[in-house]
Tab-separated table of C-alpha atoms and ligand atoms in Angstrom:
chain	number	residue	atom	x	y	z
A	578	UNK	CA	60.531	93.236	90.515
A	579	UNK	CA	60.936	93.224	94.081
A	580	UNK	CA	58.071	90.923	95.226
A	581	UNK	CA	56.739	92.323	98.775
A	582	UNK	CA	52.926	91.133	98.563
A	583	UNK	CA	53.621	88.247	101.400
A	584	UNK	CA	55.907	85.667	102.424
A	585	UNK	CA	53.991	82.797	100.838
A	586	UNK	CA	55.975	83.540	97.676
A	587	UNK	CA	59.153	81.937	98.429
A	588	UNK	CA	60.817	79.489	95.993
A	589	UNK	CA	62.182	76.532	97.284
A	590	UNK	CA	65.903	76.318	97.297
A	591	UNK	CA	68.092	73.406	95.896
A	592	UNK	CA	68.089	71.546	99.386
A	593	UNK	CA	64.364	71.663	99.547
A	594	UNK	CA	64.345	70.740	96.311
A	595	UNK	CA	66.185	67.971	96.330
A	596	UNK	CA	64.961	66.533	99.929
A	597	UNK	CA	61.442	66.782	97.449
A	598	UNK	CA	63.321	64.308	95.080
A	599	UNK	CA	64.753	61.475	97.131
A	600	UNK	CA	61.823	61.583	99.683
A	601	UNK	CA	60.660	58.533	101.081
A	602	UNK	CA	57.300	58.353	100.251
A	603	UNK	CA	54.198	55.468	101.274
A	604	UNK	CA	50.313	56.243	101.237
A	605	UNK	CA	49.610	58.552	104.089
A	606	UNK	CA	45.983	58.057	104.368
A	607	UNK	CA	47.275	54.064	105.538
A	608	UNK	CA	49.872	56.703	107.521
A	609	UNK	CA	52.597	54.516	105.310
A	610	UNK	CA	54.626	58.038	104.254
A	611	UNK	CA	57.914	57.700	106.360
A	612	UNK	CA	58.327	61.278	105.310
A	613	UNK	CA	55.021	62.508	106.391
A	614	UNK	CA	55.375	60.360	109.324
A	615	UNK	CA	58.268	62.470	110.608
A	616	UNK	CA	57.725	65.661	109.702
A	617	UNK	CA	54.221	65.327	112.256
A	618	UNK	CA	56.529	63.907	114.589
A	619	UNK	CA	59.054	66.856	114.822
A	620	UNK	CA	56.703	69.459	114.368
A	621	UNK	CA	54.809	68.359	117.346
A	622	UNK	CA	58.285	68.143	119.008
A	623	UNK	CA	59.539	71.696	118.093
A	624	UNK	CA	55.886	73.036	119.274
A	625	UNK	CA	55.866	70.669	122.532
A	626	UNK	CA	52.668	69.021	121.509
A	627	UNK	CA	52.210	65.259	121.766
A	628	UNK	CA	50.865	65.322	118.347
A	629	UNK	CA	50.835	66.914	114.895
A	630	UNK	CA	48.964	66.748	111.651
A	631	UNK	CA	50.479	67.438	108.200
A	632	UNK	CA	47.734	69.773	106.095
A	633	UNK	CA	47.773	71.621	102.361
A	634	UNK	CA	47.098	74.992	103.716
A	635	UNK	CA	46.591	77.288	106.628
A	636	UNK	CA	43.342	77.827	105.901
A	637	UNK	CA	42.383	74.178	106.068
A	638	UNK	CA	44.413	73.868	109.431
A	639	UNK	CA	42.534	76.219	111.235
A	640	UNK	CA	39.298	75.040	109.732
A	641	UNK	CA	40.108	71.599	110.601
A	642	UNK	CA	40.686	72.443	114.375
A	643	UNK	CA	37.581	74.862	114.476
A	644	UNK	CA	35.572	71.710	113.549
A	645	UNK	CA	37.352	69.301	115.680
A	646	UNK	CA	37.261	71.358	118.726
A	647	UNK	CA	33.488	71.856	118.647
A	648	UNK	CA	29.585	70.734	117.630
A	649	UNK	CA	27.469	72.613	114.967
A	650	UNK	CA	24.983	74.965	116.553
A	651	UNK	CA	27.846	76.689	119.422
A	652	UNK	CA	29.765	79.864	119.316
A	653	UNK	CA	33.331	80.508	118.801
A	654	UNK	CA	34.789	83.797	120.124
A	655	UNK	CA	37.307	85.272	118.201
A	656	UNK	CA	38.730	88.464	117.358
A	657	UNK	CA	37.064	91.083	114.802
A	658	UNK	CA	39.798	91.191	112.948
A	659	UNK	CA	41.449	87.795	112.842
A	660	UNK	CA	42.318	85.896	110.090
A	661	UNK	CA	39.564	82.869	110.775
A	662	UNK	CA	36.696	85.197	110.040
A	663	UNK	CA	38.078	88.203	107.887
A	664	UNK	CA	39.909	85.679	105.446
A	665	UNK	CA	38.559	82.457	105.357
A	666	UNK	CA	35.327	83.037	103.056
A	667	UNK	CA	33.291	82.217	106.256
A	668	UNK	CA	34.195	78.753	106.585
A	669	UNK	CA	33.725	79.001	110.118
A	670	UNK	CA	29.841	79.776	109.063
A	671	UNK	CA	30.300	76.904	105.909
A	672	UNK	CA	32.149	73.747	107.582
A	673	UNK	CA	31.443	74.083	111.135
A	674	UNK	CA	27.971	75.655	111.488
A	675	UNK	CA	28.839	77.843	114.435
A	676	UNK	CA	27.735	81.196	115.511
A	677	UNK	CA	30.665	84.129	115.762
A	678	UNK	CA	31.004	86.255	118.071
A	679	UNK	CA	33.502	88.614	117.614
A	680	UNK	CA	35.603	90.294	120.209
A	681	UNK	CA	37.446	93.674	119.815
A	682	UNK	CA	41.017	93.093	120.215
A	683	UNK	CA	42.211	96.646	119.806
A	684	UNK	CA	45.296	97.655	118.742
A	685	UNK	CA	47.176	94.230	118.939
A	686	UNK	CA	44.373	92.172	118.238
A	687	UNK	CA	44.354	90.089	121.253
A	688	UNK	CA	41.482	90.374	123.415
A	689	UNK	CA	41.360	90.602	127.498
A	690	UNK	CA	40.725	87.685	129.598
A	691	UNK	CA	38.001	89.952	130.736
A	692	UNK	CA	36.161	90.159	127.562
A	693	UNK	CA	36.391	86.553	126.998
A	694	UNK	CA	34.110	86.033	130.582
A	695	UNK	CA	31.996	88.572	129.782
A	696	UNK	CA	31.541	87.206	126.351
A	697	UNK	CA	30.791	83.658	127.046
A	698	UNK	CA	27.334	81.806	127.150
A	699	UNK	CA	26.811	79.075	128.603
A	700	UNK	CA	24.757	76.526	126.966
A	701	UNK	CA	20.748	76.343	127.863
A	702	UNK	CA	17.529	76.013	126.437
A	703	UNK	CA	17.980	80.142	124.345
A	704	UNK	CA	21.867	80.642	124.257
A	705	UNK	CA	23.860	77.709	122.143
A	706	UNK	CA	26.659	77.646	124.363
A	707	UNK	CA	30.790	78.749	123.897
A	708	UNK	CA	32.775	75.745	122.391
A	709	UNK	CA	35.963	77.224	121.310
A	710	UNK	CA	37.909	80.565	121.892
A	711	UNK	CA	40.855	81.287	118.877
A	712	UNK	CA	42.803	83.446	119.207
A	713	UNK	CA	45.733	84.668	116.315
A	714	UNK	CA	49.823	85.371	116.542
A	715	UNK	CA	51.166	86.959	115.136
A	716	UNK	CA	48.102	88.749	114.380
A	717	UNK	CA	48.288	89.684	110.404
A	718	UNK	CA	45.393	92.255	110.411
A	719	UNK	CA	47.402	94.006	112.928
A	720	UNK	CA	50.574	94.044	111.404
A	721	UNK	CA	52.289	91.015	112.365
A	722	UNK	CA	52.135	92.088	116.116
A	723	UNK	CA	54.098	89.626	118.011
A	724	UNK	CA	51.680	89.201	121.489
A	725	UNK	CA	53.356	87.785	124.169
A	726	UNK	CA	52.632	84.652	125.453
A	727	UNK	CA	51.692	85.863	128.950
A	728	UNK	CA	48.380	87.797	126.827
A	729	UNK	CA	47.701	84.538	125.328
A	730	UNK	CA	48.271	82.264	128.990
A	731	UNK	CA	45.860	84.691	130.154
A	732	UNK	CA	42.822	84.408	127.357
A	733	UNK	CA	43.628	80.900	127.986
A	734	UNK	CA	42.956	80.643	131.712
A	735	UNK	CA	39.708	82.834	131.061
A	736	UNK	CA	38.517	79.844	128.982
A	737	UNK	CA	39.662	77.653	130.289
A	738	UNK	CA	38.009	78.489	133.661
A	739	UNK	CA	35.048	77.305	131.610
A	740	UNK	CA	36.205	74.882	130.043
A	741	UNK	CA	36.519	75.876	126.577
A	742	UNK	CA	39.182	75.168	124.457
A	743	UNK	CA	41.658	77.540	122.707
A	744	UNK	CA	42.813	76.677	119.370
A	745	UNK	CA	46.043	79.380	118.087
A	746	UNK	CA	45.996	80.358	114.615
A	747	UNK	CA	49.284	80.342	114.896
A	748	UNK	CA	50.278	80.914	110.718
A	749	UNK	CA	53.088	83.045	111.979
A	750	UNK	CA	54.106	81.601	115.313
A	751	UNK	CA	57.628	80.977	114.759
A	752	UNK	CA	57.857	84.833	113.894
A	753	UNK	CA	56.065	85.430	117.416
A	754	UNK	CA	58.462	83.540	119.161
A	755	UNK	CA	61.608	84.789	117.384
A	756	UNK	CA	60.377	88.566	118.115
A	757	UNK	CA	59.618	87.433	122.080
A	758	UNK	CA	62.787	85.632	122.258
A	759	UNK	CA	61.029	82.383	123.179
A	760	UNK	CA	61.086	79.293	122.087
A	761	UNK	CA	58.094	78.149	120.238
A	762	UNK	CA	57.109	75.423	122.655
A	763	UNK	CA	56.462	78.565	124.796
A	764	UNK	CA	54.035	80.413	122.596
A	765	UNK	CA	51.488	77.900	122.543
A	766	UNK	CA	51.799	76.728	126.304
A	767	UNK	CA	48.831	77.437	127.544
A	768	UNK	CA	46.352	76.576	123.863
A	769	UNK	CA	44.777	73.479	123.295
A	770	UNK	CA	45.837	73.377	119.730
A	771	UNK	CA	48.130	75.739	117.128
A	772	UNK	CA	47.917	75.804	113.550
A	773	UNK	CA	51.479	77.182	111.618
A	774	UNK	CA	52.470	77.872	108.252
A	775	UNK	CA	55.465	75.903	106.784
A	776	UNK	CA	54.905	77.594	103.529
A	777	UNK	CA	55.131	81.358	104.860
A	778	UNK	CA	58.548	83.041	106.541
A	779	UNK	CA	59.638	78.893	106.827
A	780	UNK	CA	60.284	78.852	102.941
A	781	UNK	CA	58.464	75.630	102.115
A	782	UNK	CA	56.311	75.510	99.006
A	783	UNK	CA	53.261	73.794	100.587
A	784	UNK	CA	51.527	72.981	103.628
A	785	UNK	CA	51.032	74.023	107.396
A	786	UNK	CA	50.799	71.774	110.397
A	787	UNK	CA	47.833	71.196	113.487
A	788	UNK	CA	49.205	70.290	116.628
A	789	UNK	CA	47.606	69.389	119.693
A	790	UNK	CA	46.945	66.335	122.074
A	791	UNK	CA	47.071	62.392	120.782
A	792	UNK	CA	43.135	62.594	120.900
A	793	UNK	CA	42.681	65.469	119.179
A	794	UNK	CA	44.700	64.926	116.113
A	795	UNK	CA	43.408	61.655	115.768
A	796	UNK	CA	39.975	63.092	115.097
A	797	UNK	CA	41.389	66.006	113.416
A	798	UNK	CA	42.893	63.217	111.192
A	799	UNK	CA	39.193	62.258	110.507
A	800	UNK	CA	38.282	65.907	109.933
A	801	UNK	CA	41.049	66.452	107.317
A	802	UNK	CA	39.805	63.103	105.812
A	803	UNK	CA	35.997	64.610	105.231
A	804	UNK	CA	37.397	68.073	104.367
A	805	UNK	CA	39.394	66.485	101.384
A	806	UNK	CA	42.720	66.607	102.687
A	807	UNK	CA	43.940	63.097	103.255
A	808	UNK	CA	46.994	63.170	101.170
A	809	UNK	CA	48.650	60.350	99.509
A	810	UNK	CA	52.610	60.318	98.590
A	811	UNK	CA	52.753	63.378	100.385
A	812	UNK	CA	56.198	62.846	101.717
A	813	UNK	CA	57.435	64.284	98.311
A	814	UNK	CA	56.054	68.438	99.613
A	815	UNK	CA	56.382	67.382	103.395
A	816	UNK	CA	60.155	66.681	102.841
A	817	UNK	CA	61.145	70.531	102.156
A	818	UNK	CA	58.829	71.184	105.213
A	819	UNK	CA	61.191	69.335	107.153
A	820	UNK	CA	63.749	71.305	105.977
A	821	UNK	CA	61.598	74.316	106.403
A	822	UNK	CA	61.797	73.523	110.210
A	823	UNK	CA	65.155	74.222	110.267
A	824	UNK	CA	64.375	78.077	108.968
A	825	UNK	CA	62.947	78.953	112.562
A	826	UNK	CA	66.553	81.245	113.588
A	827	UNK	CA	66.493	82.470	109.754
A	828	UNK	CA	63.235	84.769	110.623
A	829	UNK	CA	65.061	87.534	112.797
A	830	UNK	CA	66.810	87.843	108.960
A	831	UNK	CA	63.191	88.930	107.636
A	832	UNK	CA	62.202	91.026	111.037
A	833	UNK	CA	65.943	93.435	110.813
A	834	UNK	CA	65.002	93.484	107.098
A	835	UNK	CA	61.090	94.723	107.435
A	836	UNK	CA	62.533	97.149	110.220
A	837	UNK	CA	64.949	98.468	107.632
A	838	UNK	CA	62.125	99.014	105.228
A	839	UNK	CA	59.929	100.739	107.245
A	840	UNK	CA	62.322	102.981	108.700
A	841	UNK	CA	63.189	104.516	105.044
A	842	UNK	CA	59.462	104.584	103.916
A	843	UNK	CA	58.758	106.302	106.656
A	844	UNK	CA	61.264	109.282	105.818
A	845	UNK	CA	58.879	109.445	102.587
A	846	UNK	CA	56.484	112.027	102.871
A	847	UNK	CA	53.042	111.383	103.492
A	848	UNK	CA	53.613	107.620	104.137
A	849	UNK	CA	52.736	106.819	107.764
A	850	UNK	CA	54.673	103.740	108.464
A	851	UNK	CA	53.722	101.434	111.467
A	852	UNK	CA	57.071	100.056	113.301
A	853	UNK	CA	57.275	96.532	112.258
A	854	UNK	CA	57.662	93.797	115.478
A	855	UNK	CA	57.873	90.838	112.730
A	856	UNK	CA	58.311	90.471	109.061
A	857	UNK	CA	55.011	92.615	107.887
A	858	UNK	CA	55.007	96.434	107.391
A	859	UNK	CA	51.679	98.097	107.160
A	860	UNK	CA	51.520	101.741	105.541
A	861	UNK	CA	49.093	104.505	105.598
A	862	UNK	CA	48.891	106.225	102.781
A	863	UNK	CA	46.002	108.773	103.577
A	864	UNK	CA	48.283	111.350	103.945
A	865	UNK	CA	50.145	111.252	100.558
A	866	UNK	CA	46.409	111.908	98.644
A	867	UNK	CA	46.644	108.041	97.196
A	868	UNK	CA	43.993	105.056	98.144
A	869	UNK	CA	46.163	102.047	98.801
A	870	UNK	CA	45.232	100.603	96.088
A	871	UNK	CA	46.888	103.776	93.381
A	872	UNK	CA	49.848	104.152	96.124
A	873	UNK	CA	50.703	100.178	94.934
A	874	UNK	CA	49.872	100.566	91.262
A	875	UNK	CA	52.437	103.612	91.615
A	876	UNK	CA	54.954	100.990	93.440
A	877	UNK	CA	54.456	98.108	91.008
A	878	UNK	CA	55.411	100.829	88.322
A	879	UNK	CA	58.435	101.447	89.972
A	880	UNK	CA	58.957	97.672	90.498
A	881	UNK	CA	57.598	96.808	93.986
A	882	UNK	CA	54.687	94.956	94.836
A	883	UNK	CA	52.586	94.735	97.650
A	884	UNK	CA	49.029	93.975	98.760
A	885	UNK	CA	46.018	96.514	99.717
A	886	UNK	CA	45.135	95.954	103.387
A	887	UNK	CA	42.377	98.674	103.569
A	888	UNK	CA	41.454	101.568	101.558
A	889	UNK	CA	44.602	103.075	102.585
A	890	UNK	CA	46.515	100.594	104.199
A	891	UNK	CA	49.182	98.980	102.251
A	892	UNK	CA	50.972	95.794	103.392
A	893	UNK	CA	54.739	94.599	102.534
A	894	UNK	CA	56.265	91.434	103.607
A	895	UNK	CA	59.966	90.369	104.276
A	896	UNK	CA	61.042	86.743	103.747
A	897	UNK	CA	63.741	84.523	102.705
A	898	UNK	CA	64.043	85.869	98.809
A	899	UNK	CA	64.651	89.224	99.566
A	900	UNK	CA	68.249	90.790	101.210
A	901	UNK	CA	68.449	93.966	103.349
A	902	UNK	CA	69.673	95.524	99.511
A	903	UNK	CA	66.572	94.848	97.692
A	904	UNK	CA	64.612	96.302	100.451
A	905	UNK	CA	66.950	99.390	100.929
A	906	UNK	CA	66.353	99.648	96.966
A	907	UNK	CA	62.904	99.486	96.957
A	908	UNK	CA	62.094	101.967	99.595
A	909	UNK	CA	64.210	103.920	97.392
A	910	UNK	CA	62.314	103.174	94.181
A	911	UNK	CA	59.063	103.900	96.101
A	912	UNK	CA	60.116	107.484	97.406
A	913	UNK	CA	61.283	108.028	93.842
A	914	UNK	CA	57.827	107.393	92.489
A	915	UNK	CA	55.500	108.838	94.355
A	916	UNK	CA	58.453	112.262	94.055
A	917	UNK	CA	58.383	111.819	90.503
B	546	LIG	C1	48.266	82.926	105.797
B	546	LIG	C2	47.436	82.804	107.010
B	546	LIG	C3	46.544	81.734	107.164
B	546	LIG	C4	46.223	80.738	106.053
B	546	LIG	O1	47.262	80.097	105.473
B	546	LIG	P1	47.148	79.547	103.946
B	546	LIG	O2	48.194	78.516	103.891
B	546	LIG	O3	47.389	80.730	103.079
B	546	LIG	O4	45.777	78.992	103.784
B	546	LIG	C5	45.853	81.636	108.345
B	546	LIG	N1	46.023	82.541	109.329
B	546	LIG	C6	46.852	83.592	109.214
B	546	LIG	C7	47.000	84.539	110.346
B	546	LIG	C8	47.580	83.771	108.048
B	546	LIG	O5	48.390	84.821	107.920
């Protein structure tokens, strides 16, 4: 089985493995984990941020910074499609008590500076008032779109201009700045605070990571505390998330690979394959007479998997368990199928 349905399902190799072993490990809640302790401290290093914060999961991250960033009763723009508030059960609604207002970011999912001026209130005695902007890259609706960091800089200023802060929901960040041929410190110049995944492309079995200013990760420390998520011994899952860090390079690996995938599905007929910028290939499968969800029961047959996006939108994922064979293979096995 050839296991496309995301890059969350890495295992984690020997080295992570055994950096989970001999960690160094204190109570983190007393900030005592030596382990936790420096994984915070290079992640806000390798992001340029003066601080970091070491969280369970993505989701939590960005939920943590939507809360920090603002007070119950504002708005948050964000885009329709982003992951905050098509993927997150409404948490935005649940933990923060803020009203959404959604912007269209067409096809790359990253809305204008324009619409962001247009689209902000300003606090009085009928409108509640804009108290955050977040914006998403790569953008995973989209198909891992990789927006460049000038699009961002420039939803930035927009807010900014107000001020408003921008928090980045930045899950696949490293994969944005690999594809812009940046470094990552660039990608989130211009946001007030990033969320990314160490457990996606990165390889490590748990957790993400907020970054931002000294002030604002010390109350996001608080926030993390009231959402559940002050962590004890954690050096023993934030020690292959150091060595996660190192796995930045390793990405272009999963981008040549999704590129190699999506060229041969698309020579199958029917599929209509969006050209992959990162590690995510969406496919439309309209044309072939199959929903999404029959075109992957067909695959999974045939010993693929992947996830349904949208009634006929399929979505496959590249990361580190997977080689440029087992992709070549199963595009093959998938043209095979849906022939046979
Ligand atoms: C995966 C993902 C998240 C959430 O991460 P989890 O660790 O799965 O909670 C948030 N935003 C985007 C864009 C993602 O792809």
């Amino acid at each position: 089985m050839t296991d496309l349905r995301s890059d969350t399902v890495t295992m984690p190799d020997d080295r992570m493995r055994e950096a989970a072993r001999d960690a160094e490990v204190g109570d983190d809640v007393y900030r005592e984990d030596p382990t936790v302790n420096e994984l915070e401290a290079r992640a806000a290093d390798l992001v340029g941020m003066e601080a970091a914060l070491y969280v369970p999961t993505g989701t939590m991250g960005n939920q943590i910074a939507i809360r920090t960033h603002t007070d119950r009763g504002q708005e948050i723009l964000t885009e329709r499609e982003s992951h905050v508030v098509k993927w997150e059960l409404g948490g935005i609604a649940q933990f923060s008590e803020l009203q959404v207002r959604t912007l269209d970011g067409g096809e790359r999912g990253i809305p204008t500076p324009e619409q962001v001026r247009e689209e902000y209130v300003e606090e009085d005695l009928h409108r509640p008032g804009t108290g955050l902007v977040a914006v998403e890259n790569t953008h995973n609706s989209k198909g891992g779109v990789a927006i460049a960091p000038e699009k961002i800089d420039a939803v930035a200023e927009a807010a900014h201009e107000r001020d408003v802060p921008v928090h980045l929901d930045g899950a696949r960040v490293m994969n944005a700045a690999v594809a812009n041929d940046v470094a990552p410190e660039r990608m989130v110049e211009s946001v007030d605070s990033v969320m990314f995944c160490l457990s996606k492309g990165l390889g490590a079995p748990v957790g993400s990571v907020v970054a931002g200013t000294e002030a604002f990760i010390e109350r996001a420390r608080r926030t993390r505390k009231l959402f559940g998520g002050g962590m004890r011994q954690a050096g023993v899952i934030a020690a292959p998330g150091l060595v996660a860090l190192e796995n930045v390079d390793r990405l272009a690996e999963d981008h040549e690979n999704a590129r190699a995938l999506a060229d041969r599905l698309a020579e199958i007929e029917g599929l209509g394959v969006q050209e992959p910028e990162t590690n995510i290939v969406l496919v439309d499968t309209e044309q072939t007479g199959l929903t999404a969800e029959e075109f992957l029961e067909t695959a999974a047959d045939a010993g693929v998997r992947g996830v349904e996006f949208d009634t006929h939108v399929a979505r496959f994922c590249t990361h580190w368990d997977v080689d440029r064979e087992d992709v070549v293979e199963a595009a093959e096995r998938v043209g095979e199928a849906l022939e046979g």
